[in-house]
PDB file of C-alpha atoms in Angstrom:
ATOM      1  CA  MET A   1      -6.667  -3.577  22.311  1.00 37.00           C
ATOM      2  CA  GLY A   2      -3.035  -4.489  21.562  1.00 42.00           C
ATOM      3  CA  LEU A   3      -2.270  -6.300  18.327  1.00 47.00           C
ATOM      4  CA  ALA A   4      -0.995  -9.405  20.128  1.00 47.00           C
ATOM      5  CA  VAL A   5      -4.174  -9.538  22.209  1.00 45.00           C
ATOM      6  CA  LEU A   6      -6.242  -9.037  19.067  1.00 49.00           C
ATOM      7  CA  ALA A   7      -4.460 -11.921  17.342  1.00 53.00           C
ATOM      8  CA  VAL A   8      -4.894 -14.234  20.338  1.00 49.00           C
ATOM      9  CA  ALA A   9      -8.544 -13.293  20.768  1.00 47.00           C
ATOM     10  CA  ALA A  10      -9.232 -13.775  17.077  1.00 51.00           C
ATOM     11  CA  ALA A  11      -7.599 -17.184  17.140  1.00 50.00           C
ATOM     12  CA  LEU A  12      -9.148 -18.461  20.372  1.00 47.00           C
ATOM     13  CA  VAL A  13     -12.553 -16.857  20.892  1.00 48.00           C
ATOM     14  CA  PRO A  14     -15.351 -18.257  18.709  1.00 50.00           C
ATOM     15  CA  GLY A  15     -17.363 -15.472  17.126  1.00 52.00           C
ATOM     16  CA  PHE A  16     -14.804 -12.782  18.050  1.00 47.00           C
ATOM     17  CA  GLN A  17     -15.251  -9.627  15.971  1.00 51.00           C
ATOM     18  CA  ALA A  18     -11.986  -7.961  15.063  1.00 49.00           C
ATOM     19  CA  THR A  19     -11.902  -4.402  13.817  1.00 46.00           C
ATOM     20  CA  VAL A  20      -9.153  -4.347  11.215  1.00 47.00           C
ATOM     21  CA  GLN A  21      -8.430  -2.445   8.054  1.00 43.00           C
ATOM     22  CA  SER A  22      -6.913  -5.248   6.019  1.00 49.00           C
ATOM     23  CA  ILE A  23      -6.494  -8.886   7.010  1.00 57.00           C
ATOM     24  CA  PRO A  24      -4.607 -10.919   4.395  1.00 59.00           C
ATOM     25  CA  PRO A  25      -6.717 -13.765   2.964  1.00 60.00           C
ATOM     26  CA  ALA A  26      -3.940 -16.240   3.825  1.00 60.00           C
ATOM     27  CA  VAL A  27      -4.304 -15.264   7.483  1.00 60.00           C
ATOM     28  CA  ARG A  28      -8.124 -15.142   7.408  1.00 57.00           C
ATOM     29  CA  ALA A  29      -8.221 -18.644   5.918  1.00 56.00           C
ATOM     30  CA  GLN A  30      -6.590 -20.052   9.053  1.00 57.00           C
ATOM     31  CA  MET A  31      -9.022 -18.363  11.452  1.00 54.00           C
ATOM     32  CA  THR A  32     -12.532 -19.709  11.737  1.00 48.00           C
ATOM     33  CA  GLY A  33     -15.427 -18.118  13.576  1.00 48.00           C
ATOM     34  CA  VAL A  34     -13.980 -14.611  13.272  1.00 46.00           C
ATOM     35  CA  SER A  35     -15.835 -11.650  11.795  1.00 47.00           C
ATOM     36  CA  TRP A  36     -13.615  -8.975  10.220  1.00 47.00           C
ATOM     37  CA  ARG A  37     -14.685  -5.332   9.937  1.00 48.00           C
ATOM     38  CA  PRO A  38     -12.764  -2.441   8.344  1.00 54.00           C
ATOM     39  CA  GLY A  39     -11.585   0.445  10.471  1.00 53.00           C
ATOM     40  CA  CYS A  40      -8.492  -0.347  12.566  1.00 50.00           C
ATOM     41  CA  PRO A  41      -5.369   1.536  11.403  1.00 59.00           C
ATOM     42  CA  VAL A  42      -2.788  -0.778  13.045  1.00 67.00           C
ATOM     43  CA  PRO A  43      -0.528  -2.978  10.907  1.00 72.00           C
ATOM     44  CA  ILE A  44      -1.372  -6.666  10.833  1.00 77.00           C
ATOM     45  CA  VAL A  45       1.354  -9.095  11.868  1.00 83.00           C
ATOM     46  CA  MET A  46       0.956 -12.825  11.250  1.00 84.00           C
ATOM     47  CA  ALA A  47       1.487 -15.120  14.239  1.00 84.00           C
ATOM     48  CA  GLY A  48       3.587 -18.200  13.519  1.00 75.00           C
ATOM     49  CA  GLY A  49       1.310 -20.845  15.027  1.00 84.00           C
ATOM     50  CA  LYS A  50       2.247 -24.508  15.371  1.00 90.00           C
ATOM     51  CA  LYS A  51       5.666 -25.872  14.417  1.00 94.00           C
ATOM     52  CA  LEU A  52       5.852 -26.508  10.683  1.00 94.00           C
ATOM     53  CA  PRO A  53       8.570 -27.917   8.442  1.00 96.00           C
ATOM     54  CA  GLU A  54      10.940 -25.080   7.543  1.00 97.00           C
ATOM     55  CA  LEU A  55       9.798 -24.723   3.923  1.00 97.00           C
ATOM     56  CA  ASP A  56       6.141 -24.625   5.021  1.00 95.00           C
ATOM     57  CA  ALA A  57       6.873 -21.950   7.637  1.00 95.00           C
ATOM     58  CA  LEU A  58       8.752 -19.858   5.067  1.00 96.00           C
ATOM     59  CA  THR A  59       5.880 -20.272   2.607  1.00 95.00           C
ATOM     60  CA  MET A  60       3.376 -19.171   5.263  1.00 92.00           C
ATOM     61  CA  ALA A  61       5.473 -16.073   6.046  1.00 92.00           C
ATOM     62  CA  TYR A  62       5.905 -15.234   2.366  1.00 93.00           C
ATOM     63  CA  ASN A  63       2.187 -15.600   1.615  1.00 90.00           C
ATOM     64  CA  ALA A  64       1.186 -13.449   4.576  1.00 87.00           C
ATOM     65  CA  VAL A  65       3.495 -10.604   3.538  1.00 86.00           C
ATOM     66  CA  GLN A  66       2.434 -10.900  -0.112  1.00 86.00           C
ATOM     67  CA  GLU A  67      -1.204 -10.623   0.999  1.00 81.00           C
ATOM     68  CA  GLY A  68      -0.533  -7.428   2.959  1.00 79.00           C
ATOM     69  CA  ALA A  69       0.721  -8.388   6.429  1.00 81.00           C
ATOM     70  CA  ALA A  70       3.291  -5.957   7.802  1.00 81.00           C
ATOM     71  CA  GLY A  71       5.400  -8.823   9.094  1.00 85.00           C
ATOM     72  CA  VAL A  72       5.435 -12.062  11.045  1.00 89.00           C
ATOM     73  CA  ASP A  73       5.787 -12.962  14.707  1.00 89.00           C
ATOM     74  CA  MET A  74       7.340 -16.432  14.893  1.00 90.00           C
ATOM     75  CA  GLY A  75       8.549 -18.319  17.908  1.00 91.00           C
ATOM     76  CA  ARG A  76       8.500 -22.096  17.721  1.00 93.00           C
ATOM     77  CA  ASN A  77       9.114 -22.143  13.946  1.00 93.00           C
ATOM     78  CA  ILE A  78      12.449 -20.496  14.663  1.00 93.00           C
ATOM     79  CA  PHE A  79      13.428 -21.754  18.130  1.00 93.00           C
ATOM     80  CA  GLN A  80      12.378 -25.369  17.528  1.00 94.00           C
ATOM     81  CA  SER A  81      14.139 -25.507  14.171  1.00 95.00           C
ATOM     82  CA  ASP A  82      17.231 -27.698  13.850  1.00 94.00           C
ATOM     83  CA  ALA A  83      19.170 -24.488  13.161  1.00 96.00           C
ATOM     84  CA  PRO A  84      17.413 -21.512  14.824  1.00 95.00           C
ATOM     85  CA  ARG A  85      19.921 -18.895  13.665  1.00 95.00           C
ATOM     86  CA  ALA A  86      19.693 -20.114  10.058  1.00 97.00           C
ATOM     87  CA  MET A  87      15.891 -20.168  10.227  1.00 96.00           C
ATOM     88  CA  LEU A  88      15.795 -16.642  11.652  1.00 95.00           C
ATOM     89  CA  GLU A  89      17.913 -15.392   8.754  1.00 96.00           C
ATOM     90  CA  ALA A  90      15.740 -17.242   6.223  1.00 97.00           C
ATOM     91  CA  VAL A  91      12.510 -15.780   7.659  1.00 95.00           C
ATOM     92  CA  ARG A  92      14.113 -12.335   7.696  1.00 95.00           C
ATOM     93  CA  ALA A  93      15.083 -12.690   4.025  1.00 96.00           C
ATOM     94  CA  VAL A  94      11.599 -13.874   3.024  1.00 96.00           C
ATOM     95  CA  VAL A  95       9.858 -11.063   4.918  1.00 92.00           C
ATOM     96  CA  HIS A  96      12.226  -8.130   4.338  1.00 92.00           C
ATOM     97  CA  LYS A  97      13.973  -9.021   1.087  1.00 94.00           C
ATOM     98  CA  THR A  98      10.976 -10.797  -0.484  1.00 86.00           C
ATOM     99  CA  LEU A  99      12.916 -13.969  -1.257  1.00 95.00           C
ATOM    100  CA  LYS A 100      10.628 -16.702  -2.561  1.00 97.00           C
ATOM    101  CA  PRO A 101      10.047 -19.550  -0.055  1.00 97.00           C
ATOM    102  CA  LYS A 102      12.263 -21.997  -1.938  1.00 98.00           C
ATOM    103  CA  GLU A 103      15.070 -19.416  -2.062  1.00 98.00           C
ATOM    104  CA  GLY A 104      14.633 -18.817   1.662  1.00 98.00           C
ATOM    105  CA  PHE A 105      14.794 -22.562   2.276  1.00 98.00           C
ATOM    106  CA  GLU A 106      18.005 -22.797   0.230  1.00 98.00           C
ATOM    107  CA  LEU A 107      19.436 -19.981   2.371  1.00 98.00           C
ATOM    108  CA  TYR A 108      18.354 -21.869   5.500  1.00 98.00           C
ATOM    109  CA  GLN A 109      20.044 -25.059   4.291  1.00 98.00           C
ATOM    110  CA  SER A 110      23.294 -23.308   3.365  1.00 97.00           C
ATOM    111  CA  LEU A 111      23.478 -21.458   6.703  1.00 97.00           C
ATOM    112  CA  LYS A 112      22.613 -24.653   8.576  1.00 97.00           C
ATOM    113  CA  ALA A 113      25.447 -26.495   6.798  1.00 97.00           C
ATOM    114  CA  LYS A 114      27.927 -23.768   7.828  1.00 94.00           C
ATOM    115  CA  GLY A 115      26.935 -24.229  11.474  1.00 85.00           C
TER     116      GLY A 115
END
């Protein structure tokens, strides 16, 4: 089963049993009715979910990576932002350069101001 399908099934199907090696607690906390079992060697990528304020989305991405996620898959938290390009760069910095969420938000604000 593909990772995207696994994430959708885990989020939408009550009682779904996912076979995963390591699901970050920050991600598990947002998924109810899911049973996690060790054994799947694929990396875990956090889905972005509903639109959040920019600082909250950056905090969610940071926490997921700190808890062991290999990365994030965000759509609406980038494309529905007031400054999508700035938000993309801020998420990238939080995930790949391990900027703290507040630092990522400051980057977002400075890039947004530049246009």
